[in-house]
Coordinates of C-alpha atoms in Angstrom, one line a residue:
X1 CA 17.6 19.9 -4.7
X2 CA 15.0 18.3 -6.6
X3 CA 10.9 18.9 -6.8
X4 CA 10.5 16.2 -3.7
X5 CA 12.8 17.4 -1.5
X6 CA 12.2 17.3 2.2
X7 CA 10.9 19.5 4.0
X8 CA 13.7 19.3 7.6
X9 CA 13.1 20.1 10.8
X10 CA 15.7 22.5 11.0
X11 CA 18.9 22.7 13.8
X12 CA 19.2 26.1 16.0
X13 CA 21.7 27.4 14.2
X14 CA 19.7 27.3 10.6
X15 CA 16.3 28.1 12.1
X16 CA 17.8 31.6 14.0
X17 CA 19.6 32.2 10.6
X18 CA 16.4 31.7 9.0
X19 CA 13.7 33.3 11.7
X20 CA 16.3 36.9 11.0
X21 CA 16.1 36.5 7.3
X22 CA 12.7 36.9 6.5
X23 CA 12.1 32.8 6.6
X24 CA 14.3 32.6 3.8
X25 CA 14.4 28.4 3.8
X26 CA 11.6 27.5 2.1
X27 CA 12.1 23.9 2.7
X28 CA 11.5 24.2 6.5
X29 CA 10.2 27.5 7.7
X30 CA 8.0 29.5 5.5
X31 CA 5.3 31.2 7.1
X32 CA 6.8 30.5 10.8
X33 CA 7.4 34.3 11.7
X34 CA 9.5 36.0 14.6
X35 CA 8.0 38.3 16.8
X36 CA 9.5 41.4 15.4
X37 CA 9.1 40.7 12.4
X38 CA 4.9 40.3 13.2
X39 CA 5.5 44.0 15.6
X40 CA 3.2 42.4 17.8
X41 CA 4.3 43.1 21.5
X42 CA 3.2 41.7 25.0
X43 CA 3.4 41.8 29.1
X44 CA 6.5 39.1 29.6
X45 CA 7.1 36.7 32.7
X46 CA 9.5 34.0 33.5
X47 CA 8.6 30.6 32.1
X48 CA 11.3 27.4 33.0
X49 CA 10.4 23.8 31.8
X50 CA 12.0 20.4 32.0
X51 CA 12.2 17.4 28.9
X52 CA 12.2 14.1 29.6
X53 CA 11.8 10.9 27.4
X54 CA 8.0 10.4 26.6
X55 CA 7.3 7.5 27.7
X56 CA 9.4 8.3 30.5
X57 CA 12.1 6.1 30.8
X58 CA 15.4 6.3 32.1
X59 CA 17.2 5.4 29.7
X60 CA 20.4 7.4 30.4
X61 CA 19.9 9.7 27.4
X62 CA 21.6 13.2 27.2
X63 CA 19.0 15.9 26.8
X64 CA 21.2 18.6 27.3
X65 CA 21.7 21.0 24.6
X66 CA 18.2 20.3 23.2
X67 CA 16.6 22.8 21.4
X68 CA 14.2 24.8 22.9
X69 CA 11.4 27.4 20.8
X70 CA 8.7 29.7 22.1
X71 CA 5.9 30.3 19.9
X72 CA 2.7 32.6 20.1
X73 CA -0.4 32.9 17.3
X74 CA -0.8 36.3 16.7
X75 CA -4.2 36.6 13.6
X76 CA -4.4 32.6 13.0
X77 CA -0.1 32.4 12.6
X78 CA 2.7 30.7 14.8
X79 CA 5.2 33.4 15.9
X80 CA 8.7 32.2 16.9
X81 CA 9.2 34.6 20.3
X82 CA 12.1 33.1 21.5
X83 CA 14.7 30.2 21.8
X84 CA 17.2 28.6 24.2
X85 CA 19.3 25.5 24.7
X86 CA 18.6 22.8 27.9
X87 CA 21.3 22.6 30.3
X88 CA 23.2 19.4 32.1
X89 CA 19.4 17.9 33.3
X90 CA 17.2 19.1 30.4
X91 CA 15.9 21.8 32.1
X92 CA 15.3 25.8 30.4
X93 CA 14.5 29.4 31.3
X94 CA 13.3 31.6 29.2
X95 CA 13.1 34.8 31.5
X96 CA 11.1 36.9 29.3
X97 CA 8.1 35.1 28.0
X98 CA 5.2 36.7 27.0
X99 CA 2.1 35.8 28.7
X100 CA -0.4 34.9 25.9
X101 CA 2.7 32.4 24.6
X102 CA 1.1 29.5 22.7
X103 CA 3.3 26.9 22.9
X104 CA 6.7 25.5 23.3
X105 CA 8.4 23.6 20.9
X106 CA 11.5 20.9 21.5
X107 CA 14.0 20.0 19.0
X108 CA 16.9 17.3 20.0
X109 CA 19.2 14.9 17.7
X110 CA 18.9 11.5 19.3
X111 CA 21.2 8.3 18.4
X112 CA 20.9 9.9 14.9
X113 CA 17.5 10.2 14.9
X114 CA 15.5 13.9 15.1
X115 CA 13.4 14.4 18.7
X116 CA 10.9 16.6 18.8
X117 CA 8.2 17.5 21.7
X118 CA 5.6 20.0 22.2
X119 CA 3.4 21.3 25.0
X120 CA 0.9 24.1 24.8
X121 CA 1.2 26.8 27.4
X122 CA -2.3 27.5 29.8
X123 CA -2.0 30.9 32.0
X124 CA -2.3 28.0 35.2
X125 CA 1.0 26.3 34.7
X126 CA 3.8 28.2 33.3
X127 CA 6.3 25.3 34.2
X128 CA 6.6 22.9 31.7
X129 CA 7.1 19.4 31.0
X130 CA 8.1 18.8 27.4
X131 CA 7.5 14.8 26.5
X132 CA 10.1 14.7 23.8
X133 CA 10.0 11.2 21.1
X134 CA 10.9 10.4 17.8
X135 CA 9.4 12.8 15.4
X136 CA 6.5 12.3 12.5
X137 CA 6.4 12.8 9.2
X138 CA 3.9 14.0 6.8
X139 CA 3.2 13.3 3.2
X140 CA 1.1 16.6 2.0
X141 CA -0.3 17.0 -1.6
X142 CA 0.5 19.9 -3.0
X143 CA -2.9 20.8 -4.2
X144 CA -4.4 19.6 -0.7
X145 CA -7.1 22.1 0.2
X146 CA -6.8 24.8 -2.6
X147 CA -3.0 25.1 -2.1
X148 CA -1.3 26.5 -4.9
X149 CA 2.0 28.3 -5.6
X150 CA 3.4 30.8 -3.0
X151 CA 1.4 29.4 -0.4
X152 CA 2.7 27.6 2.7
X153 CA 1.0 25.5 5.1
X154 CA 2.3 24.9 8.7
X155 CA 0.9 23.2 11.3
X156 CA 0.0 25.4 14.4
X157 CA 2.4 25.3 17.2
X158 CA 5.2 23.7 15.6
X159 CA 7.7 24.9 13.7
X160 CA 6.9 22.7 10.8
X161 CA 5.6 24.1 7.6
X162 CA 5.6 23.3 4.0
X163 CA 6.3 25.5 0.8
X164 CA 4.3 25.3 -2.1
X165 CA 6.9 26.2 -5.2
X166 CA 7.4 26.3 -9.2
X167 CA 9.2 23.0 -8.5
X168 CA 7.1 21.1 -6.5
X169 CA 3.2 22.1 -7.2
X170 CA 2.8 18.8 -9.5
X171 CA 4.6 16.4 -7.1
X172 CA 2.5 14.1 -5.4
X173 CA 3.6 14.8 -1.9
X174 CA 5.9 17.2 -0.1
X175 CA 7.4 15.7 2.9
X176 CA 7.2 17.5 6.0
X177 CA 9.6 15.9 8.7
X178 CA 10.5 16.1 12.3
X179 CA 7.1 16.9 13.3
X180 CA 6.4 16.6 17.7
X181 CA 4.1 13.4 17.4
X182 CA 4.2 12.9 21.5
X183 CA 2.5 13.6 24.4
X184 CA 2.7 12.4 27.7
X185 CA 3.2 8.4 27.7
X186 CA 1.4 8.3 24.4
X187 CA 3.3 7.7 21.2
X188 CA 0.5 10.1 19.2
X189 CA -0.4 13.5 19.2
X190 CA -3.8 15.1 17.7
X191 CA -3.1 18.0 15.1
X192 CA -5.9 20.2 15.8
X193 CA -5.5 23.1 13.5
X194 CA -3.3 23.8 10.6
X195 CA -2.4 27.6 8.8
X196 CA -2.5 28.8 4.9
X197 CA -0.5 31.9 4.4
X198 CA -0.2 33.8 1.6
X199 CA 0.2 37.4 -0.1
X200 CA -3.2 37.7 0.8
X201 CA -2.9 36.8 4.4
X202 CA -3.5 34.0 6.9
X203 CA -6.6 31.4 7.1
X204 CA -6.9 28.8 10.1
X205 CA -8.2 25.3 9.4
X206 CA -9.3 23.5 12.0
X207 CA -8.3 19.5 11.6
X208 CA -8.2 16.3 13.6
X209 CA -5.0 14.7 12.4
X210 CA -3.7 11.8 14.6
X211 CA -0.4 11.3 13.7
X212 CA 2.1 8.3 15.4
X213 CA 5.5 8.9 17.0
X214 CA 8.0 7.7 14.1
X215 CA 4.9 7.2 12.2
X216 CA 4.1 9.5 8.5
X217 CA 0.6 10.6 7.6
X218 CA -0.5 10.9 4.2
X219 CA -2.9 14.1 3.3
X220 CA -3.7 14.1 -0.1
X221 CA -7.0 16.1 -0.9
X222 CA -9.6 15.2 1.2
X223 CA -8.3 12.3 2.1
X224 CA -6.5 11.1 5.5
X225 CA -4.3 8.0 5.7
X226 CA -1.5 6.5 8.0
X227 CA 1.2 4.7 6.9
X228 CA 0.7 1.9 9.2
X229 CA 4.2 -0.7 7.7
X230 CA 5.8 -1.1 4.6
X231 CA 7.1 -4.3 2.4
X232 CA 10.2 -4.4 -0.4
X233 CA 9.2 -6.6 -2.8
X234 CA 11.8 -8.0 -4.9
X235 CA 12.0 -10.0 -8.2
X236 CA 12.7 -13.9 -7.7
X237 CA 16.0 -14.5 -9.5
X238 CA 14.5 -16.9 -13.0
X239 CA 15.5 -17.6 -16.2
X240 CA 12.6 -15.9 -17.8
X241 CA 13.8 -12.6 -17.5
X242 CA 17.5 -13.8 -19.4
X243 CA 15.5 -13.4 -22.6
X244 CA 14.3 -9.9 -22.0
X245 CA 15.9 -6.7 -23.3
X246 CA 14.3 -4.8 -21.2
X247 CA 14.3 -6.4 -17.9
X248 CA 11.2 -4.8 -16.3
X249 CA 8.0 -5.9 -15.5
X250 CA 5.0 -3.5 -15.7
X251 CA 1.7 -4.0 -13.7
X252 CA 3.1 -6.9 -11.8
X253 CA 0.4 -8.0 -9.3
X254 CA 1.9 -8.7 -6.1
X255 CA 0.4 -10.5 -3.2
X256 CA 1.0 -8.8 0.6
X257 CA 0.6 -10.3 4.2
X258 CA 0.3 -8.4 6.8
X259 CA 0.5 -10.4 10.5
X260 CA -1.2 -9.0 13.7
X261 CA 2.3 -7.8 15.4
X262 CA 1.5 -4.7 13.8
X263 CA 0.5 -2.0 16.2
X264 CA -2.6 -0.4 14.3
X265 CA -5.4 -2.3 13.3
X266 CA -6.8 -2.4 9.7
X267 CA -9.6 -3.0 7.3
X268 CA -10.3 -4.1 4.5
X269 CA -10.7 -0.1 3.3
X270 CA -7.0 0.2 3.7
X271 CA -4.6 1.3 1.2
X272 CA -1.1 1.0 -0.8
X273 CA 1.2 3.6 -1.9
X274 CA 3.9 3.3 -4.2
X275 CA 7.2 4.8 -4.2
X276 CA 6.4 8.0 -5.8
X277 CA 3.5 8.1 -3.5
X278 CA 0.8 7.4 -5.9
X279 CA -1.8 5.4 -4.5
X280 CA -1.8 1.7 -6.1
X281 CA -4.5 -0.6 -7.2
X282 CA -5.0 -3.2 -5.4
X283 CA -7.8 -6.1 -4.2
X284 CA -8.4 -8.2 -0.8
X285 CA -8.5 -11.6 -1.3
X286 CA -10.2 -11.8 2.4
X287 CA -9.7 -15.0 5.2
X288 CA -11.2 -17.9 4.6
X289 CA -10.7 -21.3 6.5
X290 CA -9.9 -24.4 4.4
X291 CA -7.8 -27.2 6.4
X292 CA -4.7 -25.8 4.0
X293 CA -1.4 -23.9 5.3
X294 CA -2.3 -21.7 2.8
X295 CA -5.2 -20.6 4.7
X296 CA -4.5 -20.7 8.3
X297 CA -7.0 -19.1 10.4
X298 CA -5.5 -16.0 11.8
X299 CA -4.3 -15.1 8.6
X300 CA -6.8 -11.9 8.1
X301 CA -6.0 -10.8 4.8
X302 CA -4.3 -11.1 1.6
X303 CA -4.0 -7.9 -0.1
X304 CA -3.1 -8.1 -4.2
X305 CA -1.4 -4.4 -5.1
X306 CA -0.4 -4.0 -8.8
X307 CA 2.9 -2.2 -9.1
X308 CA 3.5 0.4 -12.2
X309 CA 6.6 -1.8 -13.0
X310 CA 9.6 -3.3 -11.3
X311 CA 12.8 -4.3 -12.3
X312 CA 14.2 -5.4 -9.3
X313 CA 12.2 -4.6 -6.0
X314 CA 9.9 -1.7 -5.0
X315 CA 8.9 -0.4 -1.6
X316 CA 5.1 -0.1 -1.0
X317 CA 3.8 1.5 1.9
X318 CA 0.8 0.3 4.0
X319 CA -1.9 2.7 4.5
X320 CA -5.0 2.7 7.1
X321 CA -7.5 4.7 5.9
X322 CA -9.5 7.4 8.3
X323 CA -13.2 8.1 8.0
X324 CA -14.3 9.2 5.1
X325 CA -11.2 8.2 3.2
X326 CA -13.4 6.6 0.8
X327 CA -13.4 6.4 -3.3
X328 CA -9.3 7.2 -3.2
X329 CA -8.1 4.1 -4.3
X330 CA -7.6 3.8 -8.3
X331 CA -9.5 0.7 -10.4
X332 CA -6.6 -1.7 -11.8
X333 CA -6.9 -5.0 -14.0
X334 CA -7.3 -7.3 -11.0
X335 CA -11.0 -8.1 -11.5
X336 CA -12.0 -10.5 -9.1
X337 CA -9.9 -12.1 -6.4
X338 CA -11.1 -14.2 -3.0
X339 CA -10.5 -18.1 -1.6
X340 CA -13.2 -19.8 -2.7
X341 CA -14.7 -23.3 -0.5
X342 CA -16.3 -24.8 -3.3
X343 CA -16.4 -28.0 -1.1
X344 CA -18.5 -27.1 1.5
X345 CA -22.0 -26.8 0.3
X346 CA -23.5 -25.0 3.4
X347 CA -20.8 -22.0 2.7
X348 CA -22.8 -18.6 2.2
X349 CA -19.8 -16.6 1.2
X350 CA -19.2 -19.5 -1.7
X351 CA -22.7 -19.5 -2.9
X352 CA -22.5 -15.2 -2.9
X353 CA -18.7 -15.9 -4.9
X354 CA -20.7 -18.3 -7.4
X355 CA -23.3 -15.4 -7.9
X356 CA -20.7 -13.1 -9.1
X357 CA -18.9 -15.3 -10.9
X358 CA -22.1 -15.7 -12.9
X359 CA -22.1 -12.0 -13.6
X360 CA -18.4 -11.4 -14.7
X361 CA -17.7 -10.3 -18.3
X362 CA -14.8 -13.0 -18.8
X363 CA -12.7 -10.8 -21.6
X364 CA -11.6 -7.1 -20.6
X365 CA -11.6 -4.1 -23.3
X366 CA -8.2 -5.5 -24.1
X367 CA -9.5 -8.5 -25.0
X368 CA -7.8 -10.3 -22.4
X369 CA -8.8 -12.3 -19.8
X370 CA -6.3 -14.5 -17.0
X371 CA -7.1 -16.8 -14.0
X372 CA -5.4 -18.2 -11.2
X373 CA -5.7 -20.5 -8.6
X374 CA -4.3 -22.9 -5.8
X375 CA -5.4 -26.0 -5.2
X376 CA -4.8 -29.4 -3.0
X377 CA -6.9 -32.1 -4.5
X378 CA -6.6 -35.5 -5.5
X379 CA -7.5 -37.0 -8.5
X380 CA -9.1 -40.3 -7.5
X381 CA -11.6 -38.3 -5.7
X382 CA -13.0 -36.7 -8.7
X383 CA -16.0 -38.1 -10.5
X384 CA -17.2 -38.4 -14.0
X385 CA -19.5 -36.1 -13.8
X386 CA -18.0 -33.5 -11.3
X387 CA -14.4 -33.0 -12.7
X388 CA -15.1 -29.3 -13.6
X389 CA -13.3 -26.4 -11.5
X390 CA -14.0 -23.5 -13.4
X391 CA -15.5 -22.9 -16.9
X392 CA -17.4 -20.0 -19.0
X393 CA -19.6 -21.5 -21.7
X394 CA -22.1 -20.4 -24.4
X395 CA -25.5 -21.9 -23.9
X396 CA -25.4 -24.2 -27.2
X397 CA -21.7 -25.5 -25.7
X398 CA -19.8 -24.6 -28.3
X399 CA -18.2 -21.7 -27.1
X400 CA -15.6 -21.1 -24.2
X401 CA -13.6 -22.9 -21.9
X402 CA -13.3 -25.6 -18.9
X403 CA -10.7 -26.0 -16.4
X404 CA -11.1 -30.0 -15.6
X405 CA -9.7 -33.0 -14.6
X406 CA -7.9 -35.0 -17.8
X407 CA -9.9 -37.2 -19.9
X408 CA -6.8 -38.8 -20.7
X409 CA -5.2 -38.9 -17.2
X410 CA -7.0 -38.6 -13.7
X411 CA -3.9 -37.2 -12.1
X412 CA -4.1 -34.1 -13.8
X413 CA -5.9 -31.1 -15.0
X414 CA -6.5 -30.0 -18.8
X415 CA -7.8 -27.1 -20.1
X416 CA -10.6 -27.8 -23.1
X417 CA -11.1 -24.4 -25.4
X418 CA -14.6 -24.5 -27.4
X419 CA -13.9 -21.8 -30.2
X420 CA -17.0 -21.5 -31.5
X421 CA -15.3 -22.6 -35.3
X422 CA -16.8 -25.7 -36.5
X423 CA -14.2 -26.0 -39.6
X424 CA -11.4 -25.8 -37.4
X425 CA -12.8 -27.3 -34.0
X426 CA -10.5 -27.3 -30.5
X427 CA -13.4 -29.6 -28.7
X428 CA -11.5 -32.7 -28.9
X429 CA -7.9 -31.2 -27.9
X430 CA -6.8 -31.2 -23.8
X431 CA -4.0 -27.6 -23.7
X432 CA -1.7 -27.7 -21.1
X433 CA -1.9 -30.6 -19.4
X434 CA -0.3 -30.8 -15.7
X435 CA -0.2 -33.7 -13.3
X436 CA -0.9 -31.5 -10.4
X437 CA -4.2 -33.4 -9.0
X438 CA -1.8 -35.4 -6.4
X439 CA -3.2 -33.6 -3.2
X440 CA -0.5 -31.4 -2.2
X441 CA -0.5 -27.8 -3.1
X442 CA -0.2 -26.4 -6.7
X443 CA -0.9 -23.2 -8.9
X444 CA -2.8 -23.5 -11.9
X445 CA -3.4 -20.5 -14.6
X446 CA -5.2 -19.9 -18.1
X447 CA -4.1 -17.2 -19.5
X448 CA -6.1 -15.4 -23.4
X449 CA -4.6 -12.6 -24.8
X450 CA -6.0 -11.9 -27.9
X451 CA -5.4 -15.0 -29.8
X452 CA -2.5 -15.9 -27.7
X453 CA -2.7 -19.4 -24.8
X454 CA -0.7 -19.6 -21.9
X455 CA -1.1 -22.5 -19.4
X456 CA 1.1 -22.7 -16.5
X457 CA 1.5 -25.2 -13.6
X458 CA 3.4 -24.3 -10.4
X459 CA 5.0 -20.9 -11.9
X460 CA 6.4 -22.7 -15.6
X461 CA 4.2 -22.6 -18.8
X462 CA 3.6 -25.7 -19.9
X463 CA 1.9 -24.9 -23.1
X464 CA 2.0 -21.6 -25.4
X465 CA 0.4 -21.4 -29.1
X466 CA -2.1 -18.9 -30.5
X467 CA -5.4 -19.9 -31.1
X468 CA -8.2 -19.3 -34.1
X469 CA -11.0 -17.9 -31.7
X470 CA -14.8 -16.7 -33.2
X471 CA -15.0 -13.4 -32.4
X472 CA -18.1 -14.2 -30.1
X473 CA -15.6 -15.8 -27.5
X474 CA -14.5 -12.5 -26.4
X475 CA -18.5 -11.7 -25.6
X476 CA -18.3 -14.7 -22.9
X477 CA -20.0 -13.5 -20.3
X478 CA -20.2 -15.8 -16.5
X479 CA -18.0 -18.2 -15.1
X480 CA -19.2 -20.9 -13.2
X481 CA -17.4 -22.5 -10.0
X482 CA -17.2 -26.3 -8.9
X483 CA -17.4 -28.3 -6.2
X484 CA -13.8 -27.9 -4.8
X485 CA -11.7 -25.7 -2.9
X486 CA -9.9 -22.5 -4.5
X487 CA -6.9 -20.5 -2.9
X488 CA -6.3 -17.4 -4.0
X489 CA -8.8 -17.5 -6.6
X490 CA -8.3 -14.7 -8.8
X491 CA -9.6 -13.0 -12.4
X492 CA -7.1 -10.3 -13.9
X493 CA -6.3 -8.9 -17.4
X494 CA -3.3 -7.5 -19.6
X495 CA -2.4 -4.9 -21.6
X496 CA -0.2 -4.3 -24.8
X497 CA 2.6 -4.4 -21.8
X498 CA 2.6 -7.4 -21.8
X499 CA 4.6 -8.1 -24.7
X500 CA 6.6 -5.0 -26.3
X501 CA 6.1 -4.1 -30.4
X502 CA 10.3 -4.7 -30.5
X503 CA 9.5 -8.2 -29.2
X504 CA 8.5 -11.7 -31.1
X505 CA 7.5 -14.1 -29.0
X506 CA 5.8 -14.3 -25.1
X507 CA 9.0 -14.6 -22.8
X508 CA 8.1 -11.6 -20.9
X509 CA 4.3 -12.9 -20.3
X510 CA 5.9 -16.1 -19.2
X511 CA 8.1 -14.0 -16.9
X512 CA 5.4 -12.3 -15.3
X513 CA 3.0 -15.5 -14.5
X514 CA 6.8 -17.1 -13.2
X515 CA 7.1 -14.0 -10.8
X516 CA 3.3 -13.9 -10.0
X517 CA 3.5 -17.3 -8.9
X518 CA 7.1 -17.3 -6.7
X519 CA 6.1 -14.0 -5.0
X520 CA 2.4 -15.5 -4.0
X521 CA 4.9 -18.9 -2.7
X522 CA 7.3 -16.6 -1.2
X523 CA 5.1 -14.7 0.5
X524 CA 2.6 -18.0 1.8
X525 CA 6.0 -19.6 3.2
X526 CA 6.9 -15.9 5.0
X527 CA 3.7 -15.5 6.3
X528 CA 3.2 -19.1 8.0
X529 CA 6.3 -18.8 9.7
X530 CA 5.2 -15.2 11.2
X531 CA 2.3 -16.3 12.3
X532 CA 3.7 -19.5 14.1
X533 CA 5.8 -16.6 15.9
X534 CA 3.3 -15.7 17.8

């Protein structure tokens, strides 16, 4: 088994083998002691119980032969006292139970899916009924709270612990599964307390963990987090990537929706986890109602997550952040990103976009600055002086760039580069022309990478050259916004990725804008149809 194995929820049979062995399975057990083992004795009674589905339904399931587990905590750590099986109806006996038990533990395999219930035991009621559910799963650092090598970490009650080892101490999570995450006609259970054992002995930590039925809870440090959905992304098929020798793209940015079926709401503070369960960069490009589909009013958020690299699709998990989960998120090259109505002079959240805009640095360390856009505007509607959507310019003029209507044709939109080199002037020139001004929907982006110009309309570039730029372009500093409406509006820079030493021309820069652009269509198109689900 590797470094990220799971941590099971183990079956009778391997738990009893286990429990007499010293806890011997470090994936599942460690630190879950049996009585005689702790030599810790007490006055007994008899102690019968019932399961039953938690939300209790009938829903003609066979709870017979479940597995049943009676604990006590004996110095701050779960004790395993004894075990049994259900009978025909789901009911249990244990005829010897101690009276300061602490809880009993349920463990079934349902439709090929783990079970698991827990109840704690109160000196009133010694018959129980066990809600039993699908289990929970957590995702625990390895270094959360001081944990090191030879520790293990179990949460009190349950038979669920986790093993801190040679080969796992520098994953980013262990994953700790089948976990009781039910009470009665609730689909969540509150951890309240959690146990370190070691060589040294055993510390209780009170906690306040909430964790879903079927749901997984990230711990990682300090920080809480549920993992509240998930999306695959996958790669639009495109000739781009033919060209490539490598056929991966690193630091895509990909655009999420998220519609209100879900059953937890979320913030903005929420969060994205990759694969390997690293947390991901990512930016919120917020709701904001223009008379678009792109921007239909009960669409909350659009979440931008940059991705380490893809080849052909990645799973990224959803996170909801709990107080205090604050500062965990990691900074990534997406350096500005919201929908921006430009046309609607009375907008405060426009005016406070312009104001920042003002105060971007346009060029990142790498010397590389990208931005993107959507927008539905005609032509004809332009004027003269008003046919500017976004440009960054020195205060002389002679330095920068505008995004703007054509000179040359009113149908469509130019970009004009001012590089500040009087011998060899770029004023008069109009790059990448595209005759997207027809009022319908269209993406538009300006990409400089070092002294390299893309321009790309609807996903295609429609112009690539490199450019003799002064070296005071790359100190432009502001951008300012027109008068017209911006989808999506976003600022975002590259690194040496973006084109490999082995390779000689831009293929794989085109490839990424030709991805960026289909997943953000893909995933407009996707999310208008959920929407009109509901």
């Amino acid at each position: 088994m590797t470094g990220r194995e799971t941590t099971k929820f183990v079956t009778l049979a391997l738990l009893m083998a286990t429990l007499f062995s010293a806890c011997g399975d470090k994936d599942s057990m460690a630190g879950v002691l049996t009585e005689t083992e702790s030599g810790q004795t007490a006055s007994t009674d008899t102690l019968s119980g019932h399961i039953h589905n938690y939300d209790y339904s009938s829903d003609e399931s066979d709870y017979s032969q479940a597995r049943i587990f009676l604990t006590k905590v004996v110095n701050g750590r779960t004790l395993v006292v004894d075990s049994t099986t259900t009978d025909d109806n789901g009911d249990f006996t244990f005829v010897s139970a101690p009276t300061d038990a602490y809880s009993i533990v349920a463990n079934l395999e349902h439709n090929d899916t783990t079970w698991a219930g827990m109840t704690r035991l109160t000196p009133e009621n010694r018959y129980n009924s066990i809600a039993i559910g699908p289990a929970g799963t957590i995702l625990l650092s390895p270094r959360y709270n001081g944990l090191s090598v030879g520790d293990t970490l179990c949460i009190t009650g349950t038979l669920s612990c986790a093993a801190i080892t040679e080969e796992n101490k520098d994953e980013e999570y262990i994953t700790i599964t089948g976990i009781p995450a039910n009470h009665d006609g609730y689909t969540y259970t509150t951890i309240t307390q959690i146990e370190i054992a070691n060589e040294s002995g055993v510390k209780s930590i009170p906690v306040e963990w909430e964790l879903y039925s079927e749901g997984t809870l990230v711990v990682k440090d300090s920080v809480l987090a549920k993992v509240i959905g998930e999306e695959v992304i996958s790669l639009p098929e495109m000739n781009e990537m033919d060209s490539l020798e490598d056929k991966t793209l690193d630091s895509l940015i990909v655009p999420i929706f998220f519609n209100t079926e879900r059953t937890v709401s979320y913030t903005h503070d929420d969060g994205f986890m990759g694969p390997d369960g690293s947390l991901l960069p990512w930016a919120n490009a917020y709701e904001h109602s223009i008379d678009t589909s792109r921007f239909v009013d009960n669409i909350k958020s659009v979440f931008f997550v940059t991705v380490p690299s893809i080849s052909k699709s990645i799973t990224i998990k959803k996170l909801y952040g709990a107080p205090g989960s604050i500062d965990i998120y990691p900074e990534g090259r997406i350096r500005f990103v919201r929908n921006f109505n430009g046309s609607d002079s009375l907008n405060v959240r426009a005016s406070t976009i312009r104001d920042r805009f003002k105060e971007l640095n346009v060029f990142s360390d790498d010397s590389s600055f990208a931005i993107g856009f959507w927008i539905s505007q005609d032509g004809s509607e332009l004027t003269e002086d008003n046919n500017v959507l976004v440009s960054s310019l020195s205060s002389d003029g002679k330095l920068g760039f505008e995004i703007r209507q054509c000179e040359s044709e009113k149908t469509a939109l130019c970009t004009k580069i001012y590089n500040g080199i009087d011998s060899i002037s770029t004023a008069e020139k109009e790059f990448g022309k595209a005759k997207i001004l027809d009022g319908t929907e269209h993406y538009y982006s300006l990409v400089i990478h070092k002294k390299h110009l893309d321009i790309s309309a609807d996903g295609k570039s429609i112009h690539s050259t490199d450019l003799k730029l002064s070296d005071d372009f790359y100190g432009l500093k502001g951008f300012v916004l027109g008068d017209y409406d911006l989808g999506q509006l976003i600022v975002y820079s590259f690194g040496n990725f973006i084109r490999k030493e082995s390779e000689k021309n831009w293929n794989r820069l085109k490839a990424w804008q030709r991805a960026f652009y289909e997943l953000q269509k893909n995933a407009k198109e996707t999310t208008f149809e959920r929407y009109q689900k509901i």
